[in-house]
Short mmCIF file of C-alpha atoms in Angstrom, two decimals:
data_model
loop_
_atom_site.label_atom_id
_atom_site.label_comp_id
_atom_site.label_asym_id
_atom_site.label_seq_id
_atom_site.Cartn_x
_atom_site.Cartn_y
_atom_site.Cartn_z
CA MET A 983 124.10 -50.04 -97.59
CA ILE A 984 123.40 -50.47 -94.05
CA ALA A 985 122.35 -47.81 -91.31
CA ILE A 986 122.81 -48.03 -87.43
CA ALA A 987 121.77 -45.55 -85.51
CA ILE A 988 122.56 -45.06 -81.50
CA ASP A 989 120.83 -42.19 -80.74
CA GLY A 990 121.28 -41.29 -76.22
CA PRO A 991 121.64 -38.75 -74.52
CA ALA A 992 125.45 -37.22 -73.86
CA GLY A 993 128.21 -39.31 -71.77
CA ALA A 994 125.75 -42.44 -72.76
CA GLY A 995 128.69 -44.05 -73.93
CA LYS A 996 127.32 -44.31 -77.92
CA SER A 997 130.84 -42.44 -79.74
CA THR A 998 133.11 -45.13 -78.06
CA ILE A 999 130.66 -47.73 -78.00
CA ALA A 1000 129.79 -46.59 -81.91
CA LYS A 1001 133.61 -47.06 -82.42
CA HIS A 1002 133.69 -50.09 -81.66
CA LEU A 1003 130.90 -51.78 -83.75
CA ALA A 1004 132.23 -49.90 -86.62
CA ARG A 1005 135.95 -51.29 -86.53
CA VAL A 1006 134.05 -54.69 -85.63
CA LEU A 1007 132.06 -54.58 -88.22
CA GLU A 1008 134.12 -53.00 -90.91
CA TYR A 1009 131.41 -49.95 -91.47
CA ILE A 1010 132.39 -46.12 -91.42
CA TYR A 1011 132.06 -44.04 -88.02
CA VAL A 1012 130.15 -41.37 -88.45
CA ASP A 1013 130.88 -39.31 -84.67
CA THR A 1014 127.54 -36.08 -85.82
CA GLY A 1015 128.47 -35.01 -82.16
CA ALA A 1016 131.33 -33.97 -83.43
CA LEU A 1017 130.67 -32.21 -86.25
CA TYR A 1018 127.99 -29.97 -83.65
CA ARG A 1019 131.22 -29.38 -81.93
CA ALA A 1020 132.94 -28.45 -84.31
CA ILE A 1021 130.61 -25.60 -85.31
CA GLY A 1022 130.69 -24.51 -81.43
CA TRP A 1023 134.05 -24.37 -81.47
CA TYR A 1024 134.22 -22.40 -84.38
CA ALA A 1025 131.82 -20.10 -83.42
CA LEU A 1026 133.45 -19.96 -79.67
CA SER A 1027 137.33 -19.17 -82.13
CA GLN A 1028 135.37 -16.50 -83.63
CA GLY A 1029 134.48 -14.24 -80.51
CA GLU A 1030 130.40 -14.91 -80.91
CA LYS A 1031 128.56 -16.17 -78.36
CA SER A 1032 127.75 -19.77 -79.54
CA ASP A 1033 123.79 -19.01 -77.86
CA ASP A 1034 123.84 -16.13 -80.84
CA GLU A 1035 121.61 -17.75 -83.72
CA ALA A 1036 121.92 -14.67 -85.59
CA ALA A 1037 125.73 -14.67 -85.22
CA VAL A 1038 126.43 -18.15 -85.60
CA THR A 1039 124.70 -18.35 -88.57
CA ALA A 1040 126.56 -15.67 -90.26
CA LEU A 1041 129.06 -17.83 -89.66
CA LEU A 1042 128.41 -20.96 -91.89
CA PRO A 1043 129.08 -19.68 -95.54
CA ARG A 1044 132.80 -19.10 -94.53
CA LEU A 1045 132.43 -21.96 -92.58
CA GLN A 1046 133.20 -25.98 -94.33
CA VAL A 1047 133.12 -28.97 -91.50
CA GLU A 1048 134.79 -32.38 -92.62
CA LEU A 1049 135.17 -35.38 -91.80
CA HIS A 1050 138.06 -38.15 -92.54
CA TYR A 1051 139.87 -41.61 -91.50
CA GLN A 1052 143.24 -41.48 -91.02
CA ASN A 1053 144.08 -45.36 -89.40
CA GLY A 1054 140.47 -45.97 -89.26
CA GLU A 1055 140.02 -43.17 -87.36
CA GLN A 1056 137.79 -40.26 -87.68
CA ARG A 1057 138.93 -37.32 -87.47
CA VAL A 1058 137.23 -33.54 -87.53
CA LEU A 1059 138.38 -30.68 -89.81
CA VAL A 1060 137.13 -27.38 -89.92
CA SER A 1061 138.33 -24.79 -92.60
CA GLY A 1062 140.91 -27.48 -92.94
CA GLU A 1063 142.33 -27.59 -89.60
CA ASP A 1064 142.60 -30.59 -87.37
CA VAL A 1065 140.36 -29.61 -84.36
CA THR A 1066 139.79 -33.12 -83.18
CA GLU A 1067 141.12 -32.85 -79.82
CA LYS A 1068 140.38 -28.83 -79.89
CA ILE A 1069 136.08 -30.31 -79.86
CA ARG A 1070 136.46 -31.99 -76.36
CA THR A 1071 136.50 -29.66 -74.16
CA PRO A 1072 133.12 -29.01 -70.98
CA GLU A 1073 133.20 -25.33 -72.74
CA VAL A 1074 132.82 -26.74 -76.04
CA SER A 1075 130.16 -29.11 -75.26
CA MET A 1076 127.73 -26.57 -73.79
CA ALA A 1077 127.76 -24.73 -76.97
CA ALA A 1078 127.35 -27.71 -79.38
CA SER A 1079 124.43 -28.25 -77.33
CA GLN A 1080 123.38 -24.72 -78.17
CA VAL A 1081 124.37 -24.55 -82.09
CA SER A 1082 122.75 -27.89 -82.37
CA ALA A 1083 119.69 -26.48 -81.48
CA MET A 1084 119.78 -23.71 -84.69
CA PRO A 1085 117.80 -24.96 -87.41
CA ALA A 1086 120.31 -23.24 -90.23
CA VAL A 1087 123.09 -25.29 -88.23
CA ARG A 1088 120.98 -28.47 -88.84
CA GLN A 1089 120.93 -28.16 -92.15
CA HIS A 1090 124.00 -27.31 -93.20
CA LEU A 1091 125.16 -30.39 -91.44
CA PHE A 1092 122.63 -32.47 -92.80
CA GLN A 1093 123.24 -33.47 -96.14
CA LEU A 1094 126.92 -34.33 -94.98
CA GLN A 1095 125.18 -36.63 -92.98
CA ARG A 1096 123.05 -38.35 -95.44
CA GLN A 1097 125.39 -38.66 -97.95
CA MET A 1098 128.43 -40.87 -95.92
CA ALA A 1099 125.06 -43.15 -95.19
CA GLN A 1100 124.29 -43.42 -98.93
CA GLU A 1101 128.00 -44.17 -99.52
CA HIS A 1102 128.92 -46.10 -96.72
CA ASN A 1103 127.54 -48.93 -93.89
CA VAL A 1104 127.99 -46.64 -91.37
CA VAL A 1105 127.35 -46.51 -87.40
CA MET A 1106 126.25 -43.18 -86.81
CA ASP A 1107 125.48 -42.08 -83.02
CA GLY A 1108 124.17 -38.66 -82.15
CA ARG A 1109 120.47 -37.31 -80.77
CA ASP A 1110 117.81 -37.68 -83.74
CA ILE A 1111 119.82 -40.05 -85.93
CA GLY A 1112 116.93 -42.17 -86.30
CA THR A 1113 114.33 -39.75 -85.94
CA VAL A 1114 115.61 -36.97 -88.19
CA VAL A 1115 118.97 -38.33 -90.17
CA LEU A 1116 118.59 -41.83 -90.80
CA PRO A 1117 114.99 -42.72 -89.37
CA GLN A 1118 115.62 -45.62 -92.96
CA ALA A 1119 118.59 -46.63 -90.64
CA GLN A 1120 117.81 -50.70 -90.32
CA ILE A 1121 119.31 -50.60 -87.22
CA LYS A 1122 118.23 -48.18 -83.93
CA ILE A 1123 119.84 -47.91 -80.84
CA PHE A 1124 118.26 -45.69 -78.01
CA LEU A 1125 121.25 -45.76 -75.76
CA THR A 1126 120.94 -44.09 -72.03
CA ALA A 1127 121.70 -44.11 -68.17
CA ASP A 1128 120.92 -42.11 -65.63
CA ALA A 1129 122.61 -38.60 -65.29
CA GLU A 1130 125.40 -39.15 -62.92
CA ASP A 1131 126.18 -42.63 -64.08
CA ARG A 1132 126.96 -40.68 -67.21
CA ALA A 1133 128.53 -37.83 -65.55
CA ARG A 1134 130.97 -40.09 -63.20
CA ARG A 1135 131.94 -41.89 -66.42
CA ARG A 1136 133.20 -38.12 -67.96
CA HIS A 1137 134.20 -36.77 -65.45
CA GLU A 1138 136.84 -39.90 -65.73
CA GLU A 1139 136.49 -39.53 -69.22
CA LEU A 1140 138.36 -35.94 -68.66
CA LEU A 1141 141.10 -36.11 -65.80
CA GLN A 1142 142.52 -38.56 -68.55
CA ARG A 1143 142.85 -36.14 -71.26
CA GLY A 1144 144.23 -33.29 -67.97
CA GLU A 1145 141.04 -31.47 -67.75
CA LYS A 1146 140.96 -29.66 -64.50
CA VAL A 1147 137.00 -30.58 -63.79
CA THR A 1148 134.98 -31.29 -60.93
CA TYR A 1149 132.16 -33.96 -60.89
CA ASP A 1150 129.87 -31.69 -59.70
CA GLU A 1151 130.42 -29.21 -62.48
CA VAL A 1152 130.20 -31.87 -65.17
CA LEU A 1153 126.67 -33.47 -63.44
CA ARG A 1154 125.51 -29.16 -63.95
CA ASP A 1155 126.90 -30.01 -67.53
CA ILE A 1156 124.98 -33.15 -68.06
CA ARG A 1157 121.58 -31.94 -67.24
CA GLN A 1158 122.27 -28.57 -68.36
CA ARG A 1159 122.74 -30.72 -72.25
CA ASP A 1160 119.98 -32.99 -71.41
CA ASP A 1161 117.42 -29.70 -70.60
CA ASN A 1162 118.78 -27.80 -73.47
CA ASP A 1163 118.38 -30.99 -76.08
CA SER A 1164 115.30 -32.71 -74.84
CA HIS A 1165 113.23 -29.28 -75.02
CA ARG A 1166 114.81 -27.48 -78.49
CA ALA A 1167 112.00 -26.71 -81.27
CA VAL A 1168 114.24 -28.50 -84.03
CA ALA A 1169 114.86 -32.08 -83.63
CA PRO A 1170 114.57 -32.39 -80.36
CA LEU A 1171 116.25 -35.60 -78.39
CA LYS A 1172 114.09 -38.47 -78.33
CA GLN A 1173 113.52 -42.03 -78.81
CA ALA A 1174 112.36 -43.01 -81.99
CA PRO A 1175 109.17 -45.18 -81.87
CA ASP A 1176 111.12 -48.54 -83.50
CA ALA A 1177 114.23 -48.12 -81.48
CA LEU A 1178 115.42 -50.33 -79.46
CA LEU A 1179 115.92 -48.91 -75.19
CA VAL A 1180 118.97 -49.77 -73.89
CA ASP A 1181 119.83 -48.36 -70.19
CA THR A 1182 123.59 -49.31 -69.14
CA THR A 1183 122.97 -47.85 -65.71
CA GLY A 1184 125.57 -49.51 -63.21
CA HIS A 1185 127.48 -51.07 -66.30
CA THR A 1186 131.36 -51.05 -67.28
CA LEU A 1187 132.35 -49.43 -70.54
CA GLU A 1188 132.93 -53.21 -71.11
CA GLN A 1189 130.11 -54.40 -70.88
CA SER A 1190 127.98 -52.13 -71.97
CA ILE A 1191 129.63 -52.66 -75.62
CA GLN A 1192 129.28 -56.49 -75.33
CA ARG A 1193 125.60 -56.24 -74.85
CA LEU A 1194 125.16 -53.72 -77.77
CA THR A 1195 127.67 -55.62 -79.92
CA ALA A 1196 125.62 -59.24 -78.97
CA ILE A 1197 122.41 -57.36 -80.20
CA VAL A 1198 124.00 -54.97 -83.09
CA LYS A 1199 125.22 -58.44 -83.93
CA GLU A 1200 122.05 -60.79 -83.96
CA ARG A 1201 119.28 -57.32 -85.60
CA LEU A 1202 121.93 -58.35 -88.26
CA GLU A 1203 121.31 -61.12 -88.96
CA HIS A 1204 117.36 -60.72 -89.72
CA VAL A 1205 118.62 -57.32 -91.72
CA VAL A 1206 116.71 -57.79 -95.36
CA LEU A 1207 118.49 -55.24 -98.07
#
């Protein structure tokens, strides 16, 4: 099986680009960030604080997170409930960043992520795919852009969904998530030594997609199974 790992900070365009690559290559797309969002959402829905490690850990035994695919699109289920749209709010984004720093949460999701890569050709994006989850991935990309560019993209995306949020609020959240993700004790955000750094600052989404698609296709030609 072939695994393509795309890591990088919040708002870098990982999910959109990874989805495109999966469609083009006919691979399975695995959005690991959605898994952590699902746990963050569940904690909030149960009235718990997402930075309360003891409370979140206590929820895990009765929490089942699944990825299903309908017409090629990933759907996220929490204990049988489809929460795909519910987990895309700024509040849940911050909760995801907080719960992802918890060792018990990471262990809870670790096997699900690895199992998918063992059973399918995958494009998997997240914060620690190339360093921790799939260190053996044949292709590793570290995708980034400056915080202001990432905030602009995320702000536009949220406005299109009808969310009432300002650019300054999104930029503040992006910077806070960068700090959380880079300084957490467990599996912090960092570039794998053998990952290719791709900075898309100033690029349109279409330009970024074209660039990454060309890079991945070229590297696939040299993959030895």
